[in-house]
XYZ file of C-alpha atoms in Angstrom:
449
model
C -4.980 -4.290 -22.443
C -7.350 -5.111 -25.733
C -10.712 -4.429 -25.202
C -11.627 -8.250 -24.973
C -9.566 -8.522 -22.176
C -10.721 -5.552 -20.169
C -14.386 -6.616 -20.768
C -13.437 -9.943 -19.056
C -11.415 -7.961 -16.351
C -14.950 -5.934 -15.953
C -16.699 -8.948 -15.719
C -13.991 -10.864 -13.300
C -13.366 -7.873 -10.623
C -16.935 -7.514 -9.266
C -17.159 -10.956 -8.785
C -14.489 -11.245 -6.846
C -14.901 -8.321 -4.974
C -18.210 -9.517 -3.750
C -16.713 -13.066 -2.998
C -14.334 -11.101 -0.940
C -16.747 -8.958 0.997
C -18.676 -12.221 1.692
C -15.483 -13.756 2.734
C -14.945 -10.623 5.125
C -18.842 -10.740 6.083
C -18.526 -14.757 6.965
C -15.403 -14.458 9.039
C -16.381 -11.118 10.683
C -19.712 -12.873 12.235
C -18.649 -16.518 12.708
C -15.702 -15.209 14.946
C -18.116 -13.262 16.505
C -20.298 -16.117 17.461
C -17.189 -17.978 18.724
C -16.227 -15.587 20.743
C -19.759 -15.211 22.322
C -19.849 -19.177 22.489
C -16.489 -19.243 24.288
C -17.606 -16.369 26.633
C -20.494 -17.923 27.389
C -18.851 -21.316 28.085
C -16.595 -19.643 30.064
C -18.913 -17.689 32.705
C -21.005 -21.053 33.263
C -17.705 -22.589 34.098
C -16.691 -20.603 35.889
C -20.014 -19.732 37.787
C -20.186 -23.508 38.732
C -16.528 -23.200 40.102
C -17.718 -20.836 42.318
C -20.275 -22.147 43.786
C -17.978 -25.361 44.472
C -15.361 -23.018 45.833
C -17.891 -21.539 48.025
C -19.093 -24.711 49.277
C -15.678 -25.712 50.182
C -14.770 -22.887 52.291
C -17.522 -23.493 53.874
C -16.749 -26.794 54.554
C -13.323 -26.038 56.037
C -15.003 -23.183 58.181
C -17.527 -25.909 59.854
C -14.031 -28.520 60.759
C -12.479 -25.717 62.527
C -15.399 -23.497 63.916
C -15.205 -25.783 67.549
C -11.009 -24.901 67.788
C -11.930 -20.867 66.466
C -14.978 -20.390 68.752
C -13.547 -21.998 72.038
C -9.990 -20.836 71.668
C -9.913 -17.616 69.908
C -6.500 -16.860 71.924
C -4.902 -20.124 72.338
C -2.247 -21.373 70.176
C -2.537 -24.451 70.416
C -5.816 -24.010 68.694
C -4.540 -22.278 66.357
C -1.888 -24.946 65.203
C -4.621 -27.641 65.197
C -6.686 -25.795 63.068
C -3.784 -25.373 60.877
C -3.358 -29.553 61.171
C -6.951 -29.774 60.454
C -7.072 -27.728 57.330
C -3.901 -29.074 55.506
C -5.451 -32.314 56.211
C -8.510 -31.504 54.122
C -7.964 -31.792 50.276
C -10.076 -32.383 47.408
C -8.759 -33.949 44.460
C -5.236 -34.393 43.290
C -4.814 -30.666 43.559
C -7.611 -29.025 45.798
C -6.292 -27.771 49.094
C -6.439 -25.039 51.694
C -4.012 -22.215 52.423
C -3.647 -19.666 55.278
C -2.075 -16.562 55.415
C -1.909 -13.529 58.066
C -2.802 -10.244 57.287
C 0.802 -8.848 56.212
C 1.342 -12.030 53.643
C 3.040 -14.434 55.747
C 2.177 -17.743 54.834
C 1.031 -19.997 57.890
C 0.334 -23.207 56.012
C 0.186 -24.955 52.396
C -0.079 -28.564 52.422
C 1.253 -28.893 48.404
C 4.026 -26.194 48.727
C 6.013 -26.944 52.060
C 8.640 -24.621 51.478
C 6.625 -21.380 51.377
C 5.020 -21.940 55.366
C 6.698 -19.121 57.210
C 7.832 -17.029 54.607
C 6.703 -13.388 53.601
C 5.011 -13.740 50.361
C 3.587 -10.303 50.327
C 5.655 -8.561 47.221
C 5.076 -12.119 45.206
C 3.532 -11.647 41.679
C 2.544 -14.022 39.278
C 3.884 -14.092 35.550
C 1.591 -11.432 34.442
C 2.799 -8.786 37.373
C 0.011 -9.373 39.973
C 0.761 -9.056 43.640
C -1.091 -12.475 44.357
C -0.956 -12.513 47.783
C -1.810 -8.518 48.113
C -4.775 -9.304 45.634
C -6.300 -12.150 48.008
C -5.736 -10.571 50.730
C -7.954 -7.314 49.664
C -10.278 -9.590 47.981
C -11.017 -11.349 51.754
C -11.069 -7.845 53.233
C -13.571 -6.405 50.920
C -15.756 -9.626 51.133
C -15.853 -10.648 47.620
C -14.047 -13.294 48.446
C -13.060 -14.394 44.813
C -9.326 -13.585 42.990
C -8.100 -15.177 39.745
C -4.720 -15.137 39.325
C -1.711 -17.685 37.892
C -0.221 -20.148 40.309
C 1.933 -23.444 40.466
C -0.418 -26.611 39.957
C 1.449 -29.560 42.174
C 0.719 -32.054 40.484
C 2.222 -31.024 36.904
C 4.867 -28.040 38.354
C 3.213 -25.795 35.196
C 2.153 -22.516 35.780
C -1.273 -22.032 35.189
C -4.684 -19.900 35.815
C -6.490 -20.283 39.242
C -9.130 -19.435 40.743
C -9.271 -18.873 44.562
C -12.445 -18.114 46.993
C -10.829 -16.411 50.533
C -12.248 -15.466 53.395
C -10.625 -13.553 56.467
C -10.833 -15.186 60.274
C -11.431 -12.475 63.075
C -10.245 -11.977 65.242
C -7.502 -14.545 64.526
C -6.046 -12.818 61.567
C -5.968 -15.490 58.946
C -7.181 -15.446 55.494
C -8.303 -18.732 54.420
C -8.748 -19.595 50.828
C -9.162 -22.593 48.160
C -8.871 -22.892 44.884
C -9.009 -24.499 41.088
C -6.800 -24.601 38.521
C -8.965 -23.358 35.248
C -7.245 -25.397 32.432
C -10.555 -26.708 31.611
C -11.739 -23.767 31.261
C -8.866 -22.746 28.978
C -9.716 -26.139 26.964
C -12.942 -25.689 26.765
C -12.632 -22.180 25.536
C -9.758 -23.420 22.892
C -11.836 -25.903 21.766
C -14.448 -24.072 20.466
C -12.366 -21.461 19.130
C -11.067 -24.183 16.870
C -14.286 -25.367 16.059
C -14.643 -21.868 14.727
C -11.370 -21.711 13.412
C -12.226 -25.549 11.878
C -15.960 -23.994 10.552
C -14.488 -20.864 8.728
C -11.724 -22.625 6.905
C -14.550 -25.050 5.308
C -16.372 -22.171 4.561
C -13.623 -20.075 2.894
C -12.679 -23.662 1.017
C -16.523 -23.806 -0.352
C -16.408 -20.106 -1.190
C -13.333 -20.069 -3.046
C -13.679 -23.196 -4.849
C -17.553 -21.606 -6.076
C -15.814 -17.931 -6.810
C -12.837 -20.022 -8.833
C -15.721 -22.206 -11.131
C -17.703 -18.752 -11.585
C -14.562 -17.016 -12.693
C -12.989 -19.929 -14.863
C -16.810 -19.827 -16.776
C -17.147 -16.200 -17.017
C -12.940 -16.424 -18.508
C -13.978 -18.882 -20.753
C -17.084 -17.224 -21.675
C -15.118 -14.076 -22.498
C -12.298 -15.844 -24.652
C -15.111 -17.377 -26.746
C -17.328 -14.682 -27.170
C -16.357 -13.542 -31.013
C -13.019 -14.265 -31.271
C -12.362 -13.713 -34.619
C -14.647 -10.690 -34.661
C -12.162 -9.530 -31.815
C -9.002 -9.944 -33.683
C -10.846 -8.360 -37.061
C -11.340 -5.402 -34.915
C -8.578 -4.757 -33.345
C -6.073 -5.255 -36.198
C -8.558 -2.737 -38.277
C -7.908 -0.157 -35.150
C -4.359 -0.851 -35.163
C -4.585 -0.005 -38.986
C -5.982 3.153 -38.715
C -3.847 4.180 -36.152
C -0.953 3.161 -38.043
C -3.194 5.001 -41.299
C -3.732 8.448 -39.367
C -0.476 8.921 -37.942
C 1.359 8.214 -41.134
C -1.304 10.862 -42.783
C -0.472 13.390 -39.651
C 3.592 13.108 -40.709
C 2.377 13.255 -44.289
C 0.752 16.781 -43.889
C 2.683 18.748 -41.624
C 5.210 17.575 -44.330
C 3.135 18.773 -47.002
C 2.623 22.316 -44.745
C 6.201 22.944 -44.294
C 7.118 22.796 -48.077
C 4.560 25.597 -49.241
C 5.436 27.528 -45.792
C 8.764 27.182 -47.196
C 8.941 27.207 -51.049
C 5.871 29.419 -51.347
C 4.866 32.067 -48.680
C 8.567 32.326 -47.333
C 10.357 33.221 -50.956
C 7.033 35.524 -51.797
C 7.771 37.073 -48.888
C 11.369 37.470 -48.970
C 11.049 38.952 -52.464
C 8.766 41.466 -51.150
C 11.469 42.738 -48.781
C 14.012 42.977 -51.520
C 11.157 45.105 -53.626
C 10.792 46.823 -50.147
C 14.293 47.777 -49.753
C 14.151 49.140 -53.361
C 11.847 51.340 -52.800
C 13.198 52.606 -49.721
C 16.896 53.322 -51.798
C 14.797 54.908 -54.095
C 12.913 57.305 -52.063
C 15.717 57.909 -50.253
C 16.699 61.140 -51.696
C 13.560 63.101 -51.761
C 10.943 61.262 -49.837
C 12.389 60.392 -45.728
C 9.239 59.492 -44.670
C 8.634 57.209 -47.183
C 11.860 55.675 -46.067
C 10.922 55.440 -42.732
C 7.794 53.600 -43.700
C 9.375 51.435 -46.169
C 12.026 50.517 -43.293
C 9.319 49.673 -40.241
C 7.463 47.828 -43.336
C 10.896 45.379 -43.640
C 11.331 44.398 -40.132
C 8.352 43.331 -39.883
C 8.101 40.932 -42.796
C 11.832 39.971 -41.612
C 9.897 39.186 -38.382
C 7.115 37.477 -40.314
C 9.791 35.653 -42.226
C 11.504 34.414 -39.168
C 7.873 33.182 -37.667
C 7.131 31.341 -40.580
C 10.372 29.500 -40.628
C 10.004 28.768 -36.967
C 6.218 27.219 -37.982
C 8.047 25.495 -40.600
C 11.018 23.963 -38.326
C 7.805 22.904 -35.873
C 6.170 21.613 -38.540
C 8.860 19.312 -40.282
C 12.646 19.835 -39.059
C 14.638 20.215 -42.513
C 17.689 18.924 -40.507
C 15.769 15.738 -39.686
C 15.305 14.678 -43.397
C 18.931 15.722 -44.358
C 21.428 15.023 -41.517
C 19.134 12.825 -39.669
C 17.647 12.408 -35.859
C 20.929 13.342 -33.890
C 21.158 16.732 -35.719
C 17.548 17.611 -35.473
C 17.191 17.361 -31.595
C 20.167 18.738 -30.998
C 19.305 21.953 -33.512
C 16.287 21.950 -30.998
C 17.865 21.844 -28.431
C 19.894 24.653 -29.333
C 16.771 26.617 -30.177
C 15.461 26.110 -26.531
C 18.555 27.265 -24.718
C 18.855 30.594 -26.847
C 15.052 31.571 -26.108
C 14.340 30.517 -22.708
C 16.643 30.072 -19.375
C 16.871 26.499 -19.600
C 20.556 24.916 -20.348
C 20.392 22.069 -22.294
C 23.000 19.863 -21.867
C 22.541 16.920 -25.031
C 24.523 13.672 -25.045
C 24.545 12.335 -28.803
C 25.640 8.220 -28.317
C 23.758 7.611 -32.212
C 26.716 9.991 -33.611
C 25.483 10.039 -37.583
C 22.759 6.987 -37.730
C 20.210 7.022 -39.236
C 16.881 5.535 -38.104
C 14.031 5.060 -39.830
C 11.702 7.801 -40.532
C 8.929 6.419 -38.678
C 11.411 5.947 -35.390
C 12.860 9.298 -35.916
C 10.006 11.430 -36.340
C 8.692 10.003 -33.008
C 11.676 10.978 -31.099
C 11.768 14.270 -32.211
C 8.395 14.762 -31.748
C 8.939 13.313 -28.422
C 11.801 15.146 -26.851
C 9.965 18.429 -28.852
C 7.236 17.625 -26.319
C 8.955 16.895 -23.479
C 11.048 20.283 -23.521
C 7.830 22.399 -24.634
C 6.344 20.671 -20.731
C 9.786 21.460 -18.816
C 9.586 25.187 -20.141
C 5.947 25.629 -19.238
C 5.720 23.592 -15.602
C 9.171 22.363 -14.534
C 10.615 25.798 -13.598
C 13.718 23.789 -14.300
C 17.595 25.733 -14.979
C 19.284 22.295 -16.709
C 17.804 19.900 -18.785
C 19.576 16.937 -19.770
C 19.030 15.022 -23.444
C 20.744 11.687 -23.598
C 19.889 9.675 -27.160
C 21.811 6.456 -27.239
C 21.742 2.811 -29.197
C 20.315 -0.384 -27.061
C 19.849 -3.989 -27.159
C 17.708 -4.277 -30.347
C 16.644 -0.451 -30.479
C 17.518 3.086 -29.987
C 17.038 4.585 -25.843
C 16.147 8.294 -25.517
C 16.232 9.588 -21.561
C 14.796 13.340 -20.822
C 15.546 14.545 -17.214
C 15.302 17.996 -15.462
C 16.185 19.635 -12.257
C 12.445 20.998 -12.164
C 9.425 21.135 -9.103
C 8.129 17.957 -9.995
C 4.790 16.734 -10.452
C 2.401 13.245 -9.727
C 3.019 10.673 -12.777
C -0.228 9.715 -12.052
C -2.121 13.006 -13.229
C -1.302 11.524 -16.601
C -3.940 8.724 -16.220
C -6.549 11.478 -14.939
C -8.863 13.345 -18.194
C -8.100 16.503 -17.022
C -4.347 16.436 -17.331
C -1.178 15.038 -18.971
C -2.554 15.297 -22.685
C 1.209 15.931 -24.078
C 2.382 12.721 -22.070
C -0.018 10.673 -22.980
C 0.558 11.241 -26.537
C 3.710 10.484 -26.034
C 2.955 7.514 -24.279
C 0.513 6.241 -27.112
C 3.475 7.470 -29.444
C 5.809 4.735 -28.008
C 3.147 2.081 -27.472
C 2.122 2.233 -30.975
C 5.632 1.395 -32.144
C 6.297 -1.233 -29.843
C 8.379 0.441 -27.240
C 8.408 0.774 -23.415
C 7.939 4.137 -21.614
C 8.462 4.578 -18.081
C 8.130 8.320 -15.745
C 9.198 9.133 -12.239
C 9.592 12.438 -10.592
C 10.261 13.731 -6.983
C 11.145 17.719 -6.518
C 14.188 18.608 -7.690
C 14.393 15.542 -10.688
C 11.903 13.903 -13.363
C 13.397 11.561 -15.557
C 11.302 10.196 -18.506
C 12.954 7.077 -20.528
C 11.981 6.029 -24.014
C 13.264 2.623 -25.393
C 12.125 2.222 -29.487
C 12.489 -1.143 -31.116
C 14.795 -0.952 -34.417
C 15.344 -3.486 -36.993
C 18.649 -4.502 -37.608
C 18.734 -3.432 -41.059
């Protein structure tokens, strides 16, 4: 991202965060309220029902006290209270019901078919034993039981609540009861209210947050435009300026390691070795001196050549790219345990210099991390052609790490260069790694000619 952009993205992201957290606030609390409304709603419904149910009961208990008081053990009495009660109704779907104390059903003027069977073990959709639940309601003297029942009049199951009471010493439990779907509507319809309230509000909301953003966008685009673009094409120029001047020196520092210090140094091993031939004969300590003083500057010669390779591969200026990495890959595999395996699909092209020197320093990167932290044995180099460019994949067989760490400031300086490396030539770079395999994959625009 330019820097324009991310000040706008600065500028953008709190504001909608806090739109959101408003958003979150509003439809936290106004659900809340609904709920509370419905609740509330629903208990003075439901506190009126009853008191009706109640009053009901009470009703029915005043048509048949005469037939319960004067014939407590006559059946006859007992079957015209039943007559009495089924011929009491309220409504299209208020009625009585009677039941004994083991669940058998003694009369229901909407449901023929259930008077003289054992509804005991019945349960409603939701698993209630209705029956066993009135009946210990009536016992206990609560009296009231909601449960889900067949309304008559539609044949749809629905809520109910029922008000029972038990008859001594006669056995029965008598009961009433009403079907709650207005309660259920009721409820419903302020929960859409709600739902109705929230959605305006999260319409007003969003269509505010969208103006706000759209200005502060605007505001951002036109805020030195020109200013903008000077700037960041003078960064990209000096970035462009101070890597060219990096390649320019180390090439500068390998010639005079090379040309200079190496050849005064290897003619100081030949004068070395003449002296030690010629105090051969008389002088052995001399010789032994003169011979400890040669390997070293053979080993100081080596070390300079090796700063010199670092510095500027001679192979990559005379045979090219493909020879270079795969001279260091060779160099890896001799002086560590890693076993390079490198797949050459360039053969002899060349690149240019800019594009080449990036890939080696690349894959010279890459293979300096794998021997430090991958505590990888194989390491596999593939360098091949691609639509419009040149593809370079790196992959090991090491531990594995987090890609992210190379976002973090304490970590990942050597892939973020190379990262910034392949961004400032135009390329795409892309990293993944589990244990056991990390693959990194470099693709490098290159112009046809």
């Amino acid at each position: 991202m330019q820097l324009k952009h991310k000040i706008v993205a600065l500028s953008i992201l709190p504001l909608l965060l806090a739109v959101a957290v408003i958003c979150a606030l509003v439809i936290v609390q106004n659900q809340r309220l609904g709920e509370q409304q419905a609740q509330l709603i629903e208990n003075a419904i439901l506190s009126s029902k009853r008191a009706e149910l109640k009053n009901y009961v009470a009703m029915a208990l005043s048509v048949i006290a005469p037939l319960h008081a004067g014939g407590q053990g006559d059946a006859r009495a007992r079957q015209q209270a039943l007559e009495a009660l089924a011929r009491i109704d309220f409504g299209q779907d208020g009625y009585f019901f009677v039941y004994d104390r083991k669940g058998r059903n003694l009369m229901h003027p909407r449901q023929a078919e259930l008077v003289g069977r054992d509804l005991w073990n019945l349960t409603d959709p939701h698993g209630l034993p209705a029956v066993q639940a009135l009946i210990e309601s009536a016992t206990r003297g609560d009296g009231f039981q909601r449960y889900v029942w067949q309304k008559p009049s539609t044949g749809q199951v629905t809520d109910k609540l029922a008000y029972v009471t038990m008859l001594e010493p006669w056995g029965w439990m008598l009961g009433t009861g009403i079907y709650l779907e207005d309660v259920d509507r009721a409820t419903r319809q302020v929960r859409e209210e709600v739902a109705g309230g929230i959605h305006d509000t999260m319409v007003a909301i969003a269509t505010i947050a969208l103006v706000a953003v759209l200005l502060v966008f605007a505001g951002g685009l036109t805020l030195s435009v020109r200013e903008h673009r000077l700037a960041d094409s003078t960064l990209q120029s000096l970035n462009r300026r101070i890597v060219y001047l990096q390649e320019e020196e180390r090439s500068r520092v390998s010639r005079e390691l090379h040309d200079g210090i190496s050849q005064l140094l290897v003619s100081i091993k030949f004068q070395f070795e003449l002296a030690g031939h010629q105090l051969e004969a008389g002088q052995p300590d001399g010789l032994a001196t003169l011979g400890t003083a040669t390997e070293r500057l053979g080993s100081a010669i080596g070390e300079i050549r090796r700063i010199s390779h670092d510095l500027r591969p001679s192979l990559l200026d005379t045979l090219g790219l493909p020879a270079a990495i795969g001279q260091l890959a060779a160099e890896f595999e001799q002086r560590g345990s890693l076993a390079v395996v490198y797949r050459n699909g360039l053969h002899d092209v060349r690149l240019p210099d800019g594009v080449a020197v990036a890939l080696f320093r690349i894959v010279q990167e890459a293979l300096t991390n794998i021997e430090r932290h991958a505590r990888a044995g194989t390491v596999l180099i593939d360098l091949e052609p691609c639509v419009n460019g040149v593809q370079l994949q790196v992959q090991d067989d090491g531990i594995g790490f987090d890609p992210r760490t190379i976002e973090r400031p304490q970590g990942g300086i050597g892939l973020r260069n190379i990262r910034e490396r392949v961004e400032h030539l135009g390329g795409r770079f892309s990293l993944s790694s589990t244990s056991g395999h990390t693959g990194m994959r470099v693709i490098l625009p290159v112009p046809a000619a």
